[in-house]
Amino acid sequence: MILKMSQTGMSFNDFIWSKVDFVPMDLEPKNNAKMMFDLPIARRVCKDMQELGFQFVGPTNISFFLQASGIINTHWVNCSYR
């Protein structure tokens, strides 16, 4: 699907970053009591990806992808990695 996107002139990078207006999102959780794995933005990205023909993508996978790629920061406020 990513190859198909590039053939139509759309890059996967631009597609993903456009979902957060090309600025990393900082959610600033106050504590680490609950891990964030079902983010509203992930549900929207998942739906858009499925409409483009991606398969086997769900909001949990997309949430972790967005966090791992640095698009969304969910480190709690007192975290040393912030």
PDB file of N, CA and C in Angstrom:
ATOM      1  N   MET A   1       0.823  -1.197   0.000  1.00  0.00           N
ATOM      2  CA  MET A   1       0.000   0.000   0.000  1.00  0.00           C
ATOM      3  C   MET A   1       0.866   1.260   0.000  1.00  0.00           C
ATOM      4  N   ILE A   2       2.007   1.200   0.680  1.00  0.00           N
ATOM      5  CA  ILE A   2       2.877   2.376   0.701  1.00  0.00           C
ATOM      6  C   ILE A   2       3.423   2.635  -0.699  1.00  0.00           C
ATOM      7  N   LEU A   3       3.771   1.580  -1.418  1.00  0.00           N
ATOM      8  CA  LEU A   3       4.236   1.735  -2.792  1.00  0.00           C
ATOM      9  C   LEU A   3       3.131   2.322  -3.659  1.00  0.00           C
ATOM     10  N   LYS A   4       1.924   1.838  -3.470  1.00  0.00           N
ATOM     11  CA  LYS A   4       0.779   2.354  -4.225  1.00  0.00           C
ATOM     12  C   LYS A   4       0.560   3.839  -3.913  1.00  0.00           C
ATOM     13  N   MET A   5       0.735   4.212  -2.642  1.00  0.00           N
ATOM     14  CA  MET A   5       0.602   5.625  -2.265  1.00  0.00           C
ATOM     15  C   MET A   5       1.645   6.472  -2.978  1.00  0.00           C
ATOM     16  N   SER A   6       2.891   5.983  -3.017  1.00  0.00           N
ATOM     17  CA  SER A   6       3.955   6.767  -3.646  1.00  0.00           C
ATOM     18  C   SER A   6       3.733   6.901  -5.151  1.00  0.00           C
ATOM     19  N   GLN A   7       3.112   5.918  -5.772  1.00  0.00           N
ATOM     20  CA  GLN A   7       2.828   5.998  -7.203  1.00  0.00           C
ATOM     21  C   GLN A   7       1.766   7.041  -7.520  1.00  0.00           C
ATOM     22  N   THR A   8       0.937   7.372  -6.524  1.00  0.00           N
ATOM     23  CA  THR A   8      -0.077   8.408  -6.735  1.00  0.00           C
ATOM     24  C   THR A   8       0.409   9.776  -6.274  1.00  0.00           C
ATOM     25  N   GLY A   9       1.678   9.843  -5.820  1.00  0.00           N
ATOM     26  CA  GLY A   9       2.241  11.126  -5.414  1.00  0.00           C
ATOM     27  C   GLY A   9       2.097  11.436  -3.931  1.00  0.00           C
ATOM     28  N   MET A  10       1.590  10.492  -3.169  1.00  0.00           N
ATOM     29  CA  MET A  10       1.422  10.706  -1.731  1.00  0.00           C
ATOM     30  C   MET A  10       2.474   9.884  -0.990  1.00  0.00           C
ATOM     31  N   SER A  11       3.197  10.520  -0.082  1.00  0.00           N
ATOM     32  CA  SER A  11       4.159   9.747   0.707  1.00  0.00           C
ATOM     33  C   SER A  11       3.510   9.323   2.019  1.00  0.00           C
ATOM     34  N   PHE A  12       3.914   8.162   2.513  1.00  0.00           N
ATOM     35  CA  PHE A  12       3.390   7.675   3.783  1.00  0.00           C
ATOM     36  C   PHE A  12       3.784   8.623   4.907  1.00  0.00           C
ATOM     37  N   ASN A  13       4.995   9.153   4.829  1.00  0.00           N
ATOM     38  CA  ASN A  13       5.479  10.106   5.822  1.00  0.00           C
ATOM     39  C   ASN A  13       4.559  11.325   5.914  1.00  0.00           C
ATOM     40  N   ASP A  14       4.247  11.913   4.776  1.00  0.00           N
ATOM     41  CA  ASP A  14       3.352  13.080   4.770  1.00  0.00           C
ATOM     42  C   ASP A  14       1.947  12.712   5.229  1.00  0.00           C
ATOM     43  N   PHE A  15       1.491  11.534   4.848  1.00  0.00           N
ATOM     44  CA  PHE A  15       0.167  11.073   5.267  1.00  0.00           C
ATOM     45  C   PHE A  15       0.070  11.000   6.786  1.00  0.00           C
ATOM     46  N   ILE A  16       1.061  10.348   7.420  1.00  0.00           N
ATOM     47  CA  ILE A  16       1.035  10.193   8.879  1.00  0.00           C
ATOM     48  C   ILE A  16       1.201  11.538   9.579  1.00  0.00           C
ATOM     49  N   TRP A  17       2.188  12.305   9.162  1.00  0.00           N
ATOM     50  CA  TRP A  17       2.441  13.583   9.842  1.00  0.00           C
ATOM     51  C   TRP A  17       1.310  14.588   9.627  1.00  0.00           C
ATOM     52  N   SER A  18       0.575  14.474   8.539  1.00  0.00           N
ATOM     53  CA  SER A  18      -0.539  15.406   8.313  1.00  0.00           C
ATOM     54  C   SER A  18      -1.638  15.232   9.360  1.00  0.00           C
ATOM     55  N   LYS A  19      -1.682  14.070   9.976  1.00  0.00           N
ATOM     56  CA  LYS A  19      -2.708  13.809  10.996  1.00  0.00           C
ATOM     57  C   LYS A  19      -2.483  14.624  12.266  1.00  0.00           C
ATOM     58  N   VAL A  20      -1.248  15.115  12.465  1.00  0.00           N
ATOM     59  CA  VAL A  20      -0.938  15.949  13.629  1.00  0.00           C
ATOM     60  C   VAL A  20      -0.430  17.324  13.184  1.00  0.00           C
ATOM     61  N   ASP A  21      -0.792  17.736  11.977  1.00  0.00           N
ATOM     62  CA  ASP A  21      -0.384  19.024  11.400  1.00  0.00           C
ATOM     63  C   ASP A  21       1.130  19.204  11.379  1.00  0.00           C
ATOM     64  N   PHE A  22       1.861  18.118  11.167  1.00  0.00           N
ATOM     65  CA  PHE A  22       3.316  18.116  11.020  1.00  0.00           C
ATOM     66  C   PHE A  22       4.060  18.609  12.257  1.00  0.00           C
ATOM     67  N   VAL A  23       3.412  18.549  13.420  1.00  0.00           N
ATOM     68  CA  VAL A  23       4.016  18.940  14.693  1.00  0.00           C
ATOM     69  C   VAL A  23       3.788  17.801  15.685  1.00  0.00           C
ATOM     70  N   PRO A  24       4.870  17.308  16.338  1.00  0.00           N
ATOM     71  CA  PRO A  24       4.672  16.220  17.306  1.00  0.00           C
ATOM     72  C   PRO A  24       3.666  16.611  18.388  1.00  0.00           C
ATOM     73  N   MET A  25       2.836  15.678  18.744  1.00  0.00           N
ATOM     74  CA  MET A  25       1.810  15.886  19.760  1.00  0.00           C
ATOM     75  C   MET A  25       2.350  15.487  21.123  1.00  0.00           C
ATOM     76  N   ASP A  26       2.211  16.358  22.110  1.00  0.00           N
ATOM     77  CA  ASP A  26       2.670  16.059  23.463  1.00  0.00           C
ATOM     78  C   ASP A  26       1.448  15.956  24.358  1.00  0.00           C
ATOM     79  N   LEU A  27       1.121  14.744  24.789  1.00  0.00           N
ATOM     80  CA  LEU A  27      -0.101  14.531  25.564  1.00  0.00           C
ATOM     81  C   LEU A  27       0.062  14.825  27.049  1.00  0.00           C
ATOM     82  N   GLU A  28       1.299  14.898  27.543  1.00  0.00           N
ATOM     83  CA  GLU A  28       1.609  15.276  28.926  1.00  0.00           C
ATOM     84  C   GLU A  28       0.776  14.566  29.990  1.00  0.00           C
ATOM     85  N   PRO A  29       0.814  13.244  30.037  1.00  0.00           N
ATOM     86  CA  PRO A  29       0.099  12.569  31.122  1.00  0.00           C
ATOM     87  C   PRO A  29       0.740  12.913  32.467  1.00  0.00           C
ATOM     88  N   LYS A  30      -0.068  13.034  33.492  1.00  0.00           N
ATOM     89  CA  LYS A  30       0.409  13.459  34.811  1.00  0.00           C
ATOM     90  C   LYS A  30       1.047  12.336  35.616  1.00  0.00           C
ATOM     91  N   ASN A  31       0.718  11.102  35.306  1.00  0.00           N
ATOM     92  CA  ASN A  31       1.352   9.977  35.995  1.00  0.00           C
ATOM     93  C   ASN A  31       1.369   8.774  35.061  1.00  0.00           C
ATOM     94  N   ASN A  32       2.022   7.731  35.493  1.00  0.00           N
ATOM     95  CA  ASN A  32       2.117   6.545  34.641  1.00  0.00           C
ATOM     96  C   ASN A  32       1.157   5.442  35.080  1.00  0.00           C
ATOM     97  N   ALA A  33       0.066   5.823  35.703  1.00  0.00           N
ATOM     98  CA  ALA A  33      -0.875   4.838  36.221  1.00  0.00           C
ATOM     99  C   ALA A  33      -1.553   4.036  35.106  1.00  0.00           C
ATOM    100  N   LYS A  34      -1.771   4.652  33.956  1.00  0.00           N
ATOM    101  CA  LYS A  34      -2.461   3.963  32.871  1.00  0.00           C
ATOM    102  C   LYS A  34      -1.687   4.166  31.569  1.00  0.00           C
ATOM    103  N   MET A  35      -1.309   3.080  30.958  1.00  0.00           N
ATOM    104  CA  MET A  35      -0.594   3.161  29.691  1.00  0.00           C
ATOM    105  C   MET A  35      -1.573   3.587  28.598  1.00  0.00           C
ATOM    106  N   MET A  36      -1.145   4.488  27.743  1.00  0.00           N
ATOM    107  CA  MET A  36      -2.020   4.990  26.682  1.00  0.00           C
ATOM    108  C   MET A  36      -1.870   4.121  25.437  1.00  0.00           C
ATOM    109  N   PHE A  37      -2.843   3.285  25.186  1.00  0.00           N
ATOM    110  CA  PHE A  37      -2.755   2.428  24.014  1.00  0.00           C
ATOM    111  C   PHE A  37      -3.963   2.543  23.097  1.00  0.00           C
ATOM    112  N   ASP A  38      -4.926   3.348  23.446  1.00  0.00           N
ATOM    113  CA  ASP A  38      -6.085   3.539  22.575  1.00  0.00           C
ATOM    114  C   ASP A  38      -6.354   5.034  22.478  1.00  0.00           C
ATOM    115  N   LEU A  39      -5.587   5.707  21.635  1.00  0.00           N
ATOM    116  CA  LEU A  39      -5.689   7.152  21.490  1.00  0.00           C
ATOM    117  C   LEU A  39      -6.728   7.504  20.425  1.00  0.00           C
ATOM    118  N   PRO A  40      -7.500   8.552  20.650  1.00  0.00           N
ATOM    119  CA  PRO A  40      -8.504   8.950  19.651  1.00  0.00           C
ATOM    120  C   PRO A  40      -7.890   9.215  18.274  1.00  0.00           C
ATOM    121  N   ILE A  41      -6.727   9.832  18.252  1.00  0.00           N
ATOM    122  CA  ILE A  41      -6.092  10.103  16.959  1.00  0.00           C
ATOM    123  C   ILE A  41      -5.723   8.804  16.244  1.00  0.00           C
ATOM    124  N   ALA A  42      -5.361   7.789  17.008  1.00  0.00           N
ATOM    125  CA  ALA A  42      -5.018   6.493  16.407  1.00  0.00           C
ATOM    126  C   ALA A  42      -6.237   5.866  15.737  1.00  0.00           C
ATOM    127  N   ARG A  43      -7.391   6.053  16.332  1.00  0.00           N
ATOM    128  CA  ARG A  43      -8.614   5.526  15.708  1.00  0.00           C
ATOM    129  C   ARG A  43      -8.885   6.210  14.371  1.00  0.00           C
ATOM    130  N   ARG A  44      -8.642   7.528  14.324  1.00  0.00           N
ATOM    131  CA  ARG A  44      -8.850   8.266  13.066  1.00  0.00           C
ATOM    132  C   ARG A  44      -7.833   7.843  12.010  1.00  0.00           C
ATOM    133  N   VAL A  45      -6.567   7.721  12.399  1.00  0.00           N
ATOM    134  CA  VAL A  45      -5.525   7.305  11.462  1.00  0.00           C
ATOM    135  C   VAL A  45      -5.813   5.896  10.954  1.00  0.00           C
ATOM    136  N   CYS A  46      -6.213   5.017  11.844  1.00  0.00           N
ATOM    137  CA  CYS A  46      -6.547   3.642  11.476  1.00  0.00           C
ATOM    138  C   CYS A  46      -7.672   3.608  10.446  1.00  0.00           C
ATOM    139  N   LYS A  47      -8.693   4.382  10.682  1.00  0.00           N
ATOM    140  CA  LYS A  47      -9.827   4.433   9.753  1.00  0.00           C
ATOM    141  C   LYS A  47      -9.380   4.941   8.380  1.00  0.00           C
ATOM    142  N   ASP A  48      -8.564   5.994   8.362  1.00  0.00           N
ATOM    143  CA  ASP A  48      -8.066   6.541   7.094  1.00  0.00           C
ATOM    144  C   ASP A  48      -7.181   5.531   6.365  1.00  0.00           C
ATOM    145  N   MET A  49      -6.356   4.803   7.127  1.00  0.00           N
ATOM    146  CA  MET A  49      -5.494   3.797   6.501  1.00  0.00           C
ATOM    147  C   MET A  49      -6.317   2.659   5.912  1.00  0.00           C
ATOM    148  N   GLN A  50      -7.349   2.231   6.613  1.00  0.00           N
ATOM    149  CA  GLN A  50      -8.203   1.167   6.097  1.00  0.00           C
ATOM    150  C   GLN A  50      -8.927   1.619   4.829  1.00  0.00           C
ATOM    151  N   GLU A  51      -9.311   2.887   4.775  1.00  0.00           N
ATOM    152  CA  GLU A  51      -9.959   3.407   3.566  1.00  0.00           C
ATOM    153  C   GLU A  51      -9.002   3.417   2.378  1.00  0.00           C
ATOM    154  N   LEU A  52      -7.699   3.553   2.657  1.00  0.00           N
ATOM    155  CA  LEU A  52      -6.690   3.519   1.597  1.00  0.00           C
ATOM    156  C   LEU A  52      -6.351   2.094   1.174  1.00  0.00           C
ATOM    157  N   GLY A  53      -6.830   1.101   1.933  1.00  0.00           N
ATOM    158  CA  GLY A  53      -6.606  -0.287   1.573  1.00  0.00           C
ATOM    159  C   GLY A  53      -5.650  -1.037   2.481  1.00  0.00           C
ATOM    160  N   PHE A  54      -5.146  -0.397   3.523  1.00  0.00           N
ATOM    161  CA  PHE A  54      -4.278  -1.099   4.463  1.00  0.00           C
ATOM    162  C   PHE A  54      -5.098  -2.146   5.207  1.00  0.00           C
ATOM    163  N   GLN A  55      -4.474  -3.277   5.481  1.00  0.00           N
ATOM    164  CA  GLN A  55      -5.131  -4.339   6.223  1.00  0.00           C
ATOM    165  C   GLN A  55      -4.335  -4.636   7.483  1.00  0.00           C
ATOM    166  N   PHE A  56      -4.972  -5.271   8.423  1.00  0.00           N
ATOM    167  CA  PHE A  56      -4.335  -5.679   9.678  1.00  0.00           C
ATOM    168  C   PHE A  56      -3.805  -4.489  10.472  1.00  0.00           C
ATOM    169  N   VAL A  57      -4.483  -3.364  10.384  1.00  0.00           N
ATOM    170  CA  VAL A  57      -4.136  -2.216  11.225  1.00  0.00           C
ATOM    171  C   VAL A  57      -5.303  -1.954  12.159  1.00  0.00           C
ATOM    172  N   GLY A  58      -4.979  -1.722  13.411  1.00  0.00           N
ATOM    173  CA  GLY A  58      -5.997  -1.414  14.400  1.00  0.00           C
ATOM    174  C   GLY A  58      -5.526  -0.249  15.245  1.00  0.00           C
ATOM    175  N   PRO A  59      -6.412   0.324  16.033  1.00  0.00           N
ATOM    176  CA  PRO A  59      -6.045   1.494  16.823  1.00  0.00           C
ATOM    177  C   PRO A  59      -4.922   1.247  17.825  1.00  0.00           C
ATOM    178  N   THR A  60      -4.834   0.051  18.371  1.00  0.00           N
ATOM    179  CA  THR A  60      -3.756  -0.233  19.317  1.00  0.00           C
ATOM    180  C   THR A  60      -2.406  -0.241  18.601  1.00  0.00           C
ATOM    181  N   ASN A  61      -2.328  -0.924  17.461  1.00  0.00           N
ATOM    182  CA  ASN A  61      -1.083  -0.942  16.681  1.00  0.00           C
ATOM    183  C   ASN A  61      -0.679   0.467  16.266  1.00  0.00           C
ATOM    184  N   ILE A  62      -1.632   1.228  15.803  1.00  0.00           N
ATOM    185  CA  ILE A  62      -1.348   2.583  15.339  1.00  0.00           C
ATOM    186  C   ILE A  62      -0.924   3.468  16.514  1.00  0.00           C
ATOM    187  N   SER A  63      -1.554   3.309  17.667  1.00  0.00           N
ATOM    188  CA  SER A  63      -1.159   4.082  18.860  1.00  0.00           C
ATOM    189  C   SER A  63       0.304   3.849  19.181  1.00  0.00           C
ATOM    190  N   PHE A  64       0.706   2.571  19.206  1.00  0.00           N
ATOM    191  CA  PHE A  64       2.099   2.261  19.522  1.00  0.00           C
ATOM    192  C   PHE A  64       3.034   2.732  18.420  1.00  0.00           C
ATOM    193  N   PHE A  65       2.613   2.653  17.162  1.00  0.00           N
ATOM    194  CA  PHE A  65       3.439   3.150  16.059  1.00  0.00           C
ATOM    195  C   PHE A  65       3.657   4.650  16.190  1.00  0.00           C
ATOM    196  N   LEU A  66       2.590   5.397  16.464  1.00  0.00           N
ATOM    197  CA  LEU A  66       2.706   6.851  16.603  1.00  0.00           C
ATOM    198  C   LEU A  66       3.610   7.230  17.765  1.00  0.00           C
ATOM    199  N   GLN A  67       3.552   6.460  18.845  1.00  0.00           N
ATOM    200  CA  GLN A  67       4.416   6.722  19.994  1.00  0.00           C
ATOM    201  C   GLN A  67       5.866   6.343  19.682  1.00  0.00           C
ATOM    202  N   ALA A  68       6.077   5.195  19.064  1.00  0.00           N
ATOM    203  CA  ALA A  68       7.432   4.730  18.772  1.00  0.00           C
ATOM    204  C   ALA A  68       8.134   5.606  17.745  1.00  0.00           C
ATOM    205  N   SER A  69       7.383   6.179  16.834  1.00  0.00           N
ATOM    206  CA  SER A  69       7.984   7.012  15.792  1.00  0.00           C
ATOM    207  C   SER A  69       8.169   8.461  16.233  1.00  0.00           C
ATOM    208  N   GLY A  70       7.707   8.799  17.419  1.00  0.00           N
ATOM    209  CA  GLY A  70       7.900  10.152  17.927  1.00  0.00           C
ATOM    210  C   GLY A  70       6.851  11.147  17.487  1.00  0.00           C
ATOM    211  N   ILE A  71       5.820  10.682  16.842  1.00  0.00           N
ATOM    212  CA  ILE A  71       4.752  11.577  16.394  1.00  0.00           C
ATOM    213  C   ILE A  71       3.907  12.002  17.585  1.00  0.00           C
ATOM    214  N   ILE A  72       3.728  11.092  18.525  1.00  0.00           N
ATOM    215  CA  ILE A  72       2.991  11.398  19.752  1.00  0.00           C
ATOM    216  C   ILE A  72       3.877  11.059  20.942  1.00  0.00           C
ATOM    217  N   ASN A  73       3.981  11.991  21.872  1.00  0.00           N
ATOM    218  CA  ASN A  73       4.757  11.778  23.089  1.00  0.00           C
ATOM    219  C   ASN A  73       3.796  11.516  24.240  1.00  0.00           C
ATOM    220  N   THR A  74       3.877  10.324  24.802  1.00  0.00           N
ATOM    221  CA  THR A  74       3.018   9.991  25.938  1.00  0.00           C
ATOM    222  C   THR A  74       3.832   9.726  27.196  1.00  0.00           C
ATOM    223  N   HIS A  75       5.096  10.160  27.202  1.00  0.00           N
ATOM    224  CA  HIS A  75       5.881  10.028  28.429  1.00  0.00           C
ATOM    225  C   HIS A  75       5.253  10.897  29.504  1.00  0.00           C
ATOM    226  N   TRP A  76       5.098  10.362  30.691  1.00  0.00           N
ATOM    227  CA  TRP A  76       4.485  11.139  31.751  1.00  0.00           C
ATOM    228  C   TRP A  76       5.407  12.281  32.159  1.00  0.00           C
ATOM    229  N   VAL A  77       4.852  13.309  32.762  1.00  0.00           N
ATOM    230  CA  VAL A  77       5.519  14.563  33.010  1.00  0.00           C
ATOM    231  C   VAL A  77       6.851  14.407  33.755  1.00  0.00           C
ATOM    232  N   ASN A  78       6.954  13.512  34.714  1.00  0.00           N
ATOM    233  CA  ASN A  78       8.180  13.350  35.498  1.00  0.00           C
ATOM    234  C   ASN A  78       9.168  12.351  34.912  1.00  0.00           C
ATOM    235  N   CYS A  79       8.930  11.867  33.730  1.00  0.00           N
ATOM    236  CA  CYS A  79       9.801  10.863  33.113  1.00  0.00           C
ATOM    237  C   CYS A  79      11.127  11.487  32.705  1.00  0.00           C
ATOM    238  N   SER A  80      12.217  10.789  32.949  1.00  0.00           N
ATOM    239  CA  SER A  80      13.540  11.311  32.609  1.00  0.00           C
ATOM    240  C   SER A  80      13.808  11.303  31.103  1.00  0.00           C
ATOM    241  N   TYR A  81      13.012  10.572  30.322  1.00  0.00           N
ATOM    242  CA  TYR A  81      13.190  10.522  28.867  1.00  0.00           C
ATOM    243  C   TYR A  81      12.447  11.636  28.142  1.00  0.00           C
ATOM    244  N   ARG A  82      11.741  12.449  28.854  1.00  0.00           N
ATOM    245  CA  ARG A  82      10.952  13.517  28.285  1.00  0.00           C
ATOM    246  C   ARG A  82      11.771  14.512  27.573  1.00  0.00           C
TER     247      ARG A  82
END
